[in-house]
Amino acid sequence: MKPTVMGMALAGLSACGIVYNAVDQMDPEQRAVWIASQNTDTLCATYVGGAAVGRDTDMMLEVELIERGLASCDGRPVGVVSRGLRGSATFPRAQTGTLVDDRDCSDFSSAADAQRFFLARGGPARDAHALDPDGDGLACTWGQALG
């Protein structure tokens, strides 16, 4: 996928260490695409920016960074936000109507793939596919994968 002008600008800002919140302003699917397209240094700089990004963006960054084998970025442990939600019924869950393209945990090759999909579709606040029935913000077995 070609990087967007906004994506290239954000990568430049992040690489320079400038704090920004433009990533949070993207819709979840755009944010997921941007995160997947960035190099690890840019993702770490964004993650370490902490106050510059919100919980949902931090969770997306954590999935990508953990899948890339990082335990920390510049001294900040990766996974803190997601681990803090594990086991807590933070997000109310109500079953909605049947989806045309419904997904189940067994449809994903890994817990990380399920979590990426879940977050890109509006999770943790929304769970149209019932991937997080306990409402802790972690799809399928992603909580267990965090260690």
GROMACS .gro file of C-alpha atoms in nm:
model
  147
    1MET     CA    1   0.000   0.000   0.000
    2LYS     CA    2   0.130   0.347  -0.091
    3PRO     CA    3   0.192   0.581   0.201
    4THR     CA    4  -0.037   0.883   0.210
    5VAL     CA    5   0.093   1.238   0.226
    6MET     CA    6  -0.039   1.254   0.582
    7GLY     CA    7   0.132   0.926   0.666
    8MET     CA    8   0.465   1.048   0.527
    9ALA     CA    9   0.432   1.376   0.718
   10LEU     CA   10   0.351   1.189   1.041
   11ALA     CA   11   0.647   0.958   0.993
   12GLY     CA   12   0.872   1.261   0.951
   13LEU     CA   13   0.733   1.428   1.261
   14SER     CA   14   0.762   1.112   1.465
   15ALA     CA   15   1.118   1.049   1.351
   16CYS     CA   16   1.206   1.403   1.463
   17GLY     CA   17   1.055   1.333   1.806
   18ILE     CA   18   0.784   1.600   1.771
   19VAL     CA   19   0.478   1.528   1.984
   20TYR     CA   20   0.153   1.522   1.786
   21ASN     CA   21  -0.192   1.366   1.801
   22ALA     CA   22  -0.272   1.339   1.430
   23VAL     CA   23  -0.267   0.958   1.444
   24ASP     CA   24  -0.553   0.966   1.694
   25GLN     CA   25  -0.754   1.180   1.454
   26MET     CA   26  -0.755   0.904   1.190
   27ASP     CA   27  -1.046   0.663   1.180
   28PRO     CA   28  -0.949   0.321   1.322
   29GLU     CA   29  -0.901   0.155   0.983
   30GLN     CA   30  -0.677   0.438   0.856
   31ARG     CA   31  -0.481   0.425   1.181
   32ALA     CA   32  -0.428   0.049   1.145
   33VAL     CA   33  -0.303   0.090   0.787
   34TRP     CA   34  -0.067   0.372   0.889
   35ILE     CA   35   0.074   0.172   1.181
   36ALA     CA   36   0.131  -0.138   0.968
   37SER     CA   37   0.316   0.069   0.706
   38GLN     CA   38   0.565   0.236   0.943
   39ASN     CA   39   0.913   0.125   1.036
   40THR     CA   40   0.982   0.015   1.391
   41ASP     CA   41   1.170   0.333   1.485
   42THR     CA   42   0.871   0.548   1.388
   43LEU     CA   43   0.633   0.323   1.582
   44CYS     CA   44   0.853   0.334   1.891
   45ALA     CA   45   0.882   0.713   1.871
   46THR     CA   46   0.503   0.737   1.846
   47TYR     CA   47   0.452   0.492   2.133
   48VAL     CA   48   0.705   0.662   2.358
   49GLY     CA   49   0.532   0.994   2.282
   50GLY     CA   50   0.274   0.863   2.532
   51ALA     CA   51   0.071   1.176   2.597
   52ALA     CA   52   0.055   1.242   2.225
   53VAL     CA   53  -0.152   0.935   2.152
   54GLY     CA   54  -0.460   0.787   2.313
   55ARG     CA   55  -0.541   0.446   2.455
   56ASP     CA   56  -0.677   0.303   2.129
   57THR     CA   57  -0.369   0.411   1.934
   58ASP     CA   58  -0.141   0.278   2.209
   59MET     CA   59  -0.320  -0.058   2.187
   60MET     CA   60  -0.270  -0.071   1.809
   61LEU     CA   61   0.096   0.021   1.848
   62GLU     CA   62   0.141  -0.247   2.113
   63VAL     CA   63   0.009  -0.522   1.885
   64GLU     CA   64   0.244  -0.419   1.606
   65LEU     CA   65   0.549  -0.370   1.828
   66ILE     CA   66   0.499  -0.699   2.016
   67GLU     CA   67   0.458  -0.882   1.686
   68ARG     CA   68   0.786  -0.727   1.575
   69GLY     CA   69   0.951  -0.874   1.885
   70LEU     CA   70   0.995  -0.559   2.094
   71ALA     CA   71   0.956  -0.571   2.472
   72SER     CA   72   1.031  -0.201   2.518
   73CYS     CA   73   1.081   0.121   2.327
   74ASP     CA   74   1.330   0.367   2.469
   75GLY     CA   75   1.279   0.224   2.818
   76ARG     CA   76   0.897   0.218   2.802
   77PRO     CA   77   0.770  -0.142   2.829
   78VAL     CA   78   0.551  -0.240   2.534
   79GLY     CA   79   0.209  -0.379   2.629
   80VAL     CA   80   0.140  -0.177   2.943
   81VAL     CA   81  -0.194  -0.040   2.822
   82SER     CA   82  -0.326  -0.376   2.701
   83ARG     CA   83  -0.201  -0.567   3.004
   84GLY     CA   84  -0.371  -0.311   3.229
   85LEU     CA   85  -0.707  -0.394   3.071
   86ARG     CA   86  -0.672  -0.773   3.091
   87GLY     CA   87  -0.952  -0.928   3.294
   88SER     CA   88  -1.138  -0.603   3.358
   89ALA     CA   89  -1.492  -0.567   3.225
   90THR     CA   90  -1.423  -0.210   3.116
   91PHE     CA   91  -1.635  -0.200   2.801
   92PRO     CA   92  -2.006  -0.288   2.808
   93ARG     CA   93  -2.098  -0.562   2.563
   94ALA     CA   94  -2.440  -0.608   2.409
   95GLN     CA   95  -2.497  -0.849   2.125
   96THR     CA   96  -2.617  -0.676   1.811
   97GLY     CA   97  -2.773  -0.816   1.495
   98THR     CA   98  -2.608  -1.073   1.272
   99LEU     CA   99  -2.330  -0.940   1.051
  100VAL     CA  100  -2.302  -1.036   0.686
  101ASP     CA  101  -1.926  -1.090   0.716
  102ASP     CA  102  -1.911  -1.198   1.079
  103ARG     CA  103  -1.573  -1.307   1.212
  104ASP     CA  104  -1.494  -1.548   1.494
  105CYS     CA  105  -1.167  -1.606   1.676
  106SER     CA  106  -1.108  -1.921   1.472
  107ASP     CA  107  -1.101  -1.708   1.154
  108PHE     CA  108  -0.766  -1.553   1.251
  109SER     CA  109  -0.421  -1.708   1.222
  110SER     CA  110  -0.303  -1.550   1.548
  111ALA     CA  111  -0.423  -1.360   1.852
  112ALA     CA  112  -0.241  -1.054   1.718
  113ASP     CA  113  -0.433  -1.072   1.389
  114ALA     CA  114  -0.760  -1.091   1.581
  115GLN     CA  115  -0.661  -0.793   1.797
  116ARG     CA  116  -0.558  -0.589   1.491
  117PHE     CA  117  -0.891  -0.661   1.321
  118PHE     CA  118  -1.084  -0.583   1.641
  119LEU     CA  119  -0.911  -0.248   1.695
  120ALA     CA  120  -0.939  -0.148   1.328
  121ARG     CA  121  -1.315  -0.204   1.347
  122GLY     CA  122  -1.367   0.029   1.644
  123GLY     CA  123  -1.258  -0.185   1.937
  124PRO     CA  124  -1.232  -0.174   2.225
  125ALA     CA  125  -1.535   0.057   2.251
  126ARG     CA  126  -1.726  -0.139   1.984
  127ASP     CA  127  -1.728  -0.513   1.933
  128ALA     CA  128  -1.957  -0.587   1.639
  129HIS     CA  129  -1.803  -0.931   1.589
  130ALA     CA  130  -1.819  -1.040   1.956
  131LEU     CA  131  -1.443  -1.102   1.968
  132ASP     CA  132  -1.424  -0.955   2.321
  133PRO     CA  133  -1.728  -1.092   2.507
  134ASP     CA  134  -1.585  -1.015   2.853
  135GLY     CA  135  -1.537  -0.646   2.764
  136ASP     CA  136  -1.172  -0.615   2.868
  137GLY     CA  137  -1.069  -0.465   2.533
  138LEU     CA  138  -0.868  -0.769   2.424
  139ALA     CA  139  -0.992  -0.985   2.137
  140CYS     CA  140  -0.986  -1.363   2.147
  141THR     CA  141  -0.669  -1.481   2.325
  142TRP     CA  142  -0.468  -1.159   2.286
  143GLY     CA  143  -0.466  -1.111   2.664
  144GLN     CA  144  -0.295  -1.448   2.707
  145ALA     CA  145  -0.046  -1.367   2.433
  146LEU     CA  146   0.071  -1.063   2.629
  147GLY     CA  147   0.235  -1.286   2.887
   0.00000   0.00000   0.00000
